[in-house]
């Protein structure tokens, strides 16, 4: 059994008022189960729905009551069938009572796990909480809920609430909604768990944490205000990109009859001498070289070790500065959060005092960090205050890395004011722009902010997991199109667009855009930056349409060229380069091309062949780029050429 | 027809760049250092920083040496030549008197800097009188004009490369403000005229001439004697000339070793504001972590570079896979296979460009909404005329209304929500500090955000909160330790600077690696100021009370931890006596025990308990001496 085994119970409201969002609920719950199948294979998951016509739960059988609550799936280790269950949640007919469902869920968790796996028992309630819960036999609803919350806490359970409030249901029953909110707040406060409100279906997809990552500190130690005053802190990651899953390479070379085949692919790296590619250099004979001008300087790791920069572990305060001195675009990496050592009241007080002081004065702190002993470099970062809104969560700092002097490239750009007036907007145009900015507001007053990062799921991952499930059922399924809920992330909201149509049209009319067709063709290709550091943005080369490469393949004629002739050397060369029926063709093509070029140069009379030579050279160069490894060979041939010119 | 190998081999990217309209951005710098080697340069001295007297010649030469060492790291593709004039010997293409071009083997006169050049140039002062010799070249009675010759040689050296792609400069070091002072009459007039004409010719060819004058003691370099006209300085400029030239001198000497990146757009993207309204933008990487240059693997015997070959081998059959293999994800006990086409299809969720979704107030952008360094956006009218106008209008509105734009950037590998923040231009005396444009900040998705601050909660709403008094002490502290002029890029990266120093030391066979100051350490002096110490003390007192030391000790838990460890070891010792370890070891039965059982022995004897079972057994055996 896995050490981090978790038990999760989904409590889903399927009453009539929830019907509109149930498709999204189905999706987000299936996604959760899917991720568990990959990342938490040993976790238990159960599903309880409420607001149904029927009743089916143990508590009803034992003590009666608890109507309209159905246990759809008992707590058991996740399996693929559960997804099928969640994909077709029954639609209920009555207004559900979420408290009944919570009690049923708690009962299931206690019966199965008792006092074990504390803190790893999770309830997840998805409801709109717009309908009143039943009055208790004695005491108030508040008392009842408090008792339940105490029980939850005593058994180490956590409960997440996702309260969906669409735009439609704000009619009349506000008192009920308020009451329910207070009740749910009691639970969330007493069990230290989250309660979130979402207003649209896209946010609903992002609201549920579909993958549970146990947090790991990257630093535990002192925050040195000075050599005398130190505050004990822990540092966690606040944001960390959830990457596209790393897939395993798969080999289909093994015969199908071989049932024991692993289908694994081993990636081998070999280091070979440039002048003699048949010789493989063993790892111990390799040494790292660094560029110094045109030379490469070999430096052994031992020499390196002796002089390399070795900073001491620690986080030191350099000083405070105005928040406006650190511009937002200087933040370099994902963000950390710095909290006081848990349980250390004095440290928490110190962090709180500093954070609140910074907030009040609009300051940030500059710190120098070495998270681990033996870290290769220091990190300069900025601490900004994070004042907690919840009483049970202590204040903390966000930590962002800022660049070193070497990391900032001082490119100059023309001032807007120096541009010719034809490129500057006139008053009318400026007004239209102002209106546009005002109109396309995503955070209108009185309404929830749209596309809040905290509630916006990654559409690529959503799509990948959905496709994975699809493929597990139908081997050759096609990639499904992006559904409407996810499209709201990649495209502007159609309601907002139609609402602000006059403003957009006005804007469009005032500005004249003209395409320059000449340039469009010649320099269509997008530039890619040369990777100079590990963190540069990378792009899949396969996706950038390389016009030349395409041309190259189109040129390939159906017949097989075996020799490059003088009449059409370029075409011959390209066809030969594309011959894949033997490994030698590429080398032969380059060798032949070389001799053709030399011949053309020698035979040329007053440069009459030079145009052709140039074409050949260009073709040769293109071919070499595609073949990468031959470039060196060709360069030497150029030297010959230069000399004979 | 001339075939320029540079042109044929030029990267496609360079071609595109040179076609770009963005003003003419030189991609390369060609510099000729022109050093006056007249006897006057050796005889006059000035005070150095540490109080020693040093000759003007030494000042000029060491400045150039410093420049070379910086340049080889910053922009090693730039080319340079070092040229002395007023010399006894001559060495130059035109065979002109009094001009000597310094060079080393395997290098053209104007070429990239090499380690050898730097190394030999370091010893130039010792060998100078023997090899080159100093001799003033402009004398009454002779027709020789060494300054004229020097300019001519420099101009000839700079013939290489077109002015479109290269920035050509002559840096002239001299302490002689009146080079033709010793001659009179018509000869003097004639010489001045020809020299000025020579300089003008050079300037017309796109070569800029910069003068770095050295002041003689008690006599300031007077540019108005001769050089003002050569440089084309007017009255106002002339007054400004000396101070700015001195500043430039210092800048040259104290350059930071920092790889210089040529301004280059990363890509051209289309920004769709509404249907049928798309403008064109260029993206630039203004801030990216700089890493030590690429590693080239070398053969340690021959020091020749090696090439790396990667191959995919099928573990089942051992065959070499030619095409990139399919990829799979294990799911429900099955391998679900994906082709690379399917994978890229999954990632293609948008048209590949930037699409405006709406605007939000700047306060909605939280400090934790960050994942990667930002990208800079600047409009371009190259393909879509009118883009700049639309961009500026939006830019102004966003600044005025304090809004940022939310857009979806559909790149093929990292489709992502982004925030576009309008940045107004910031100018200081020195020039542009922040260019005008928009910064694209990559926003995290909900999958990327962790609620780690909520991991350790104080149940029941009792998280410690600072009182007003605490906050007051904290703000007092902040006022004391205030970095007023802080700018994010004021620190050099200590590890990187150490790396450069190391590479330089190895390349030039220097005996020791020069010590690089770590600028990132706190300012100990400033922290020790009484005001700061007092503010810190008060803050400490208000939070921790009198017993700071005890509190901290308790929190570190040093003692408690040790105690727990000791108790554990005692328990383990007791338990482990239940086993006859040496007998188990002799019969090879240790492997039948469970890992916790094995660990009993290890804890009892305070041995490490980490590792796999086999390792644990080996550890026990070796402890038992078997």
PDB file of N, CA, C and O in Angstrom, chain A residues 206-232:
ATOM      1  N   UNK A 206     -11.849  24.408 -13.302  1.00  0.00           N
ATOM      2  CA  UNK A 206     -10.576  24.722 -12.677  1.00  0.00           C
ATOM      3  C   UNK A 206     -10.628  24.713 -11.169  1.00  0.00           C
ATOM      4  O   UNK A 206      -9.599  24.742 -10.508  1.00  0.00           O
ATOM      5  N   UNK A 207     -11.833  24.671 -10.616  1.00  0.00           N
ATOM      6  CA  UNK A 207     -11.962  24.854  -9.170  1.00  0.00           C
ATOM      7  C   UNK A 207     -11.537  23.616  -8.386  1.00  0.00           C
ATOM      8  O   UNK A 207     -11.021  23.715  -7.284  1.00  0.00           O
ATOM      9  N   UNK A 208     -11.757  22.448  -8.945  1.00  0.00           N
ATOM     10  CA  UNK A 208     -11.446  21.225  -8.204  1.00  0.00           C
ATOM     11  C   UNK A 208      -9.999  20.840  -8.471  1.00  0.00           C
ATOM     12  O   UNK A 208      -9.570  20.754  -9.616  1.00  0.00           O
ATOM     13  N   UNK A 209      -9.261  20.618  -7.391  1.00  0.00           N
ATOM     14  CA  UNK A 209      -7.877  20.187  -7.572  1.00  0.00           C
ATOM     15  C   UNK A 209      -7.913  18.740  -8.020  1.00  0.00           C
ATOM     16  O   UNK A 209      -8.207  17.851  -7.248  1.00  0.00           O
ATOM     17  N   UNK A 210      -7.589  18.531  -9.279  1.00  0.00           N
ATOM     18  CA  UNK A 210      -7.716  17.174  -9.794  1.00  0.00           C
ATOM     19  C   UNK A 210      -6.487  16.335  -9.489  1.00  0.00           C
ATOM     20  O   UNK A 210      -6.513  15.146  -9.604  1.00  0.00           O
ATOM     21  N   UNK A 211      -5.413  16.982  -9.103  1.00  0.00           N
ATOM     22  CA  UNK A 211      -4.241  16.194  -8.750  1.00  0.00           C
ATOM     23  C   UNK A 211      -3.730  16.703  -7.426  1.00  0.00           C
ATOM     24  O   UNK A 211      -3.528  17.895  -7.243  1.00  0.00           O
ATOM     25  N   UNK A 212      -3.539  15.812  -6.514  1.00  0.00           N
ATOM     26  CA  UNK A 212      -3.125  16.206  -5.181  1.00  0.00           C
ATOM     27  C   UNK A 212      -1.621  16.020  -5.052  1.00  0.00           C
ATOM     28  O   UNK A 212      -1.135  14.910  -5.061  1.00  0.00           O
ATOM     29  N   UNK A 213      -0.897  17.107  -4.962  1.00  0.00           N
ATOM     30  CA  UNK A 213       0.552  17.003  -4.857  1.00  0.00           C
ATOM     31  C   UNK A 213       0.930  17.351  -3.425  1.00  0.00           C
ATOM     32  O   UNK A 213       0.584  18.422  -2.945  1.00  0.00           O
ATOM     33  N   UNK A 214       1.597  16.420  -2.755  1.00  0.00           N
ATOM     34  CA  UNK A 214       1.956  16.768  -1.378  1.00  0.00           C
ATOM     35  C   UNK A 214       3.088  17.780  -1.416  1.00  0.00           C
ATOM     36  O   UNK A 214       4.070  17.604  -2.124  1.00  0.00           O
ATOM     37  N   UNK A 215       2.899  18.881  -0.691  1.00  0.00           N
ATOM     38  CA  UNK A 215       3.869  19.974  -0.772  1.00  0.00           C
ATOM     39  C   UNK A 215       5.195  19.594  -0.128  1.00  0.00           C
ATOM     40  O   UNK A 215       5.221  18.911   0.900  1.00  0.00           O
ATOM     41  N   UNK A 216       6.270  20.015  -0.726  1.00  0.00           N
ATOM     42  CA  UNK A 216       7.607  19.731  -0.214  1.00  0.00           C
ATOM     43  C   UNK A 216       8.327  21.066  -0.043  1.00  0.00           C
ATOM     44  O   UNK A 216       8.299  21.912  -0.937  1.00  0.00           O
ATOM     45  N   UNK A 217       8.973  21.269   1.086  1.00  0.00           N
ATOM     46  CA  UNK A 217       9.669  22.534   1.279  1.00  0.00           C
ATOM     47  C   UNK A 217      10.937  22.542   0.439  1.00  0.00           C
ATOM     48  O   UNK A 217      11.577  21.515   0.247  1.00  0.00           O
ATOM     49  N   UNK A 218      11.303  23.721  -0.039  1.00  0.00           N
ATOM     50  CA  UNK A 218      12.582  23.822  -0.715  1.00  0.00           C
ATOM     51  C   UNK A 218      13.616  24.459   0.208  1.00  0.00           C
ATOM     52  O   UNK A 218      14.791  24.502  -0.110  1.00  0.00           O
ATOM     53  N   UNK A 219      13.165  24.945   1.337  1.00  0.00           N
ATOM     54  CA  UNK A 219      14.108  25.548   2.289  1.00  0.00           C
ATOM     55  C   UNK A 219      13.470  25.540   3.665  1.00  0.00           C
ATOM     56  O   UNK A 219      12.300  25.865   3.815  1.00  0.00           O
ATOM     57  N   UNK A 220      14.231  25.134   4.652  1.00  0.00           N
ATOM     58  CA  UNK A 220      13.808  25.313   6.040  1.00  0.00           C
ATOM     59  C   UNK A 220      14.980  25.929   6.754  1.00  0.00           C
ATOM     60  O   UNK A 220      16.056  25.337   6.779  1.00  0.00           O
ATOM     61  N   UNK A 221      14.804  27.093   7.298  1.00  0.00           N
ATOM     62  CA  UNK A 221      15.934  27.706   7.981  1.00  0.00           C
ATOM     63  C   UNK A 221      15.627  29.142   8.328  1.00  0.00           C
ATOM     64  O   UNK A 221      14.471  29.534   8.459  1.00  0.00           O
ATOM     65  N   UNK A 222      16.712  29.910   8.436  1.00  0.00           N
ATOM     66  CA  UNK A 222      16.565  31.257   8.935  1.00  0.00           C
ATOM     67  C   UNK A 222      16.370  32.258   7.807  1.00  0.00           C
ATOM     68  O   UNK A 222      16.967  32.127   6.751  1.00  0.00           O
ATOM     69  N   UNK A 223      15.560  33.242   8.083  1.00  0.00           N
ATOM     70  CA  UNK A 223      15.512  34.447   7.259  1.00  0.00           C
ATOM     71  C   UNK A 223      16.284  35.479   8.065  1.00  0.00           C
ATOM     72  O   UNK A 223      15.832  35.932   9.104  1.00  0.00           O
ATOM     73  N   UNK A 224      17.494  35.787   7.596  1.00  0.00           N
ATOM     74  CA  UNK A 224      18.383  36.654   8.363  1.00  0.00           C
ATOM     75  C   UNK A 224      18.078  38.112   8.081  1.00  0.00           C
ATOM     76  O   UNK A 224      18.397  38.622   7.017  1.00  0.00           O
ATOM     77  N   UNK A 225      17.468  38.778   9.037  1.00  0.00           N
ATOM     78  CA  UNK A 225      17.276  40.217   8.876  1.00  0.00           C
ATOM     79  C   UNK A 225      18.619  40.900   9.068  1.00  0.00           C
ATOM     80  O   UNK A 225      18.949  41.875   8.421  1.00  0.00           O
ATOM     81  N   UNK A 226      19.388  40.383  10.021  1.00  0.00           N
ATOM     82  CA  UNK A 226      20.770  40.803  10.204  1.00  0.00           C
ATOM     83  C   UNK A 226      21.456  39.632  10.890  1.00  0.00           C
ATOM     84  O   UNK A 226      20.820  38.614  11.140  1.00  0.00           O
ATOM     85  N   UNK A 227      22.732  39.780  11.182  1.00  0.00           N
ATOM     86  CA  UNK A 227      23.401  38.656  11.831  1.00  0.00           C
ATOM     87  C   UNK A 227      22.837  38.426  13.237  1.00  0.00           C
ATOM     88  O   UNK A 227      23.031  37.375  13.832  1.00  0.00           O
ATOM     89  N   UNK A 228      22.118  39.409  13.758  1.00  0.00           N
ATOM     90  CA  UNK A 228      21.585  39.298  15.118  1.00  0.00           C
ATOM     91  C   UNK A 228      20.142  38.786  15.137  1.00  0.00           C
ATOM     92  O   UNK A 228      19.753  38.078  16.050  1.00  0.00           O
ATOM     93  N   UNK A 229      19.367  39.218  14.159  1.00  0.00           N
ATOM     94  CA  UNK A 229      17.942  38.906  14.188  1.00  0.00           C
ATOM     95  C   UNK A 229      17.597  37.946  13.062  1.00  0.00           C
ATOM     96  O   UNK A 229      17.815  38.243  11.889  1.00  0.00           O
ATOM     97  N   UNK A 230      17.085  36.792  13.462  1.00  0.00           N
ATOM     98  CA  UNK A 230      16.759  35.779  12.467  1.00  0.00           C
ATOM     99  C   UNK A 230      15.365  35.229  12.719  1.00  0.00           C
ATOM    100  O   UNK A 230      14.989  35.010  13.862  1.00  0.00           O
ATOM    101  N   UNK A 231      14.627  35.027  11.652  1.00  0.00           N
ATOM    102  CA  UNK A 231      13.281  34.486  11.770  1.00  0.00           C
ATOM    103  C   UNK A 231      13.269  33.132  11.081  1.00  0.00           C
ATOM    104  O   UNK A 231      13.781  33.000   9.967  1.00  0.00           O
ATOM    105  N   UNK A 232      12.694  32.131  11.750  1.00  0.00           N
ATOM    106  CA  UNK A 232      12.678  30.795  11.137  1.00  0.00           C
ATOM    107  C   UNK A 232      11.539  30.680  10.130  1.00  0.00           C
ATOM    108  O   UNK A 232      10.386  30.973  10.452  1.00  0.00           O
TER     109      UNK A 232
END
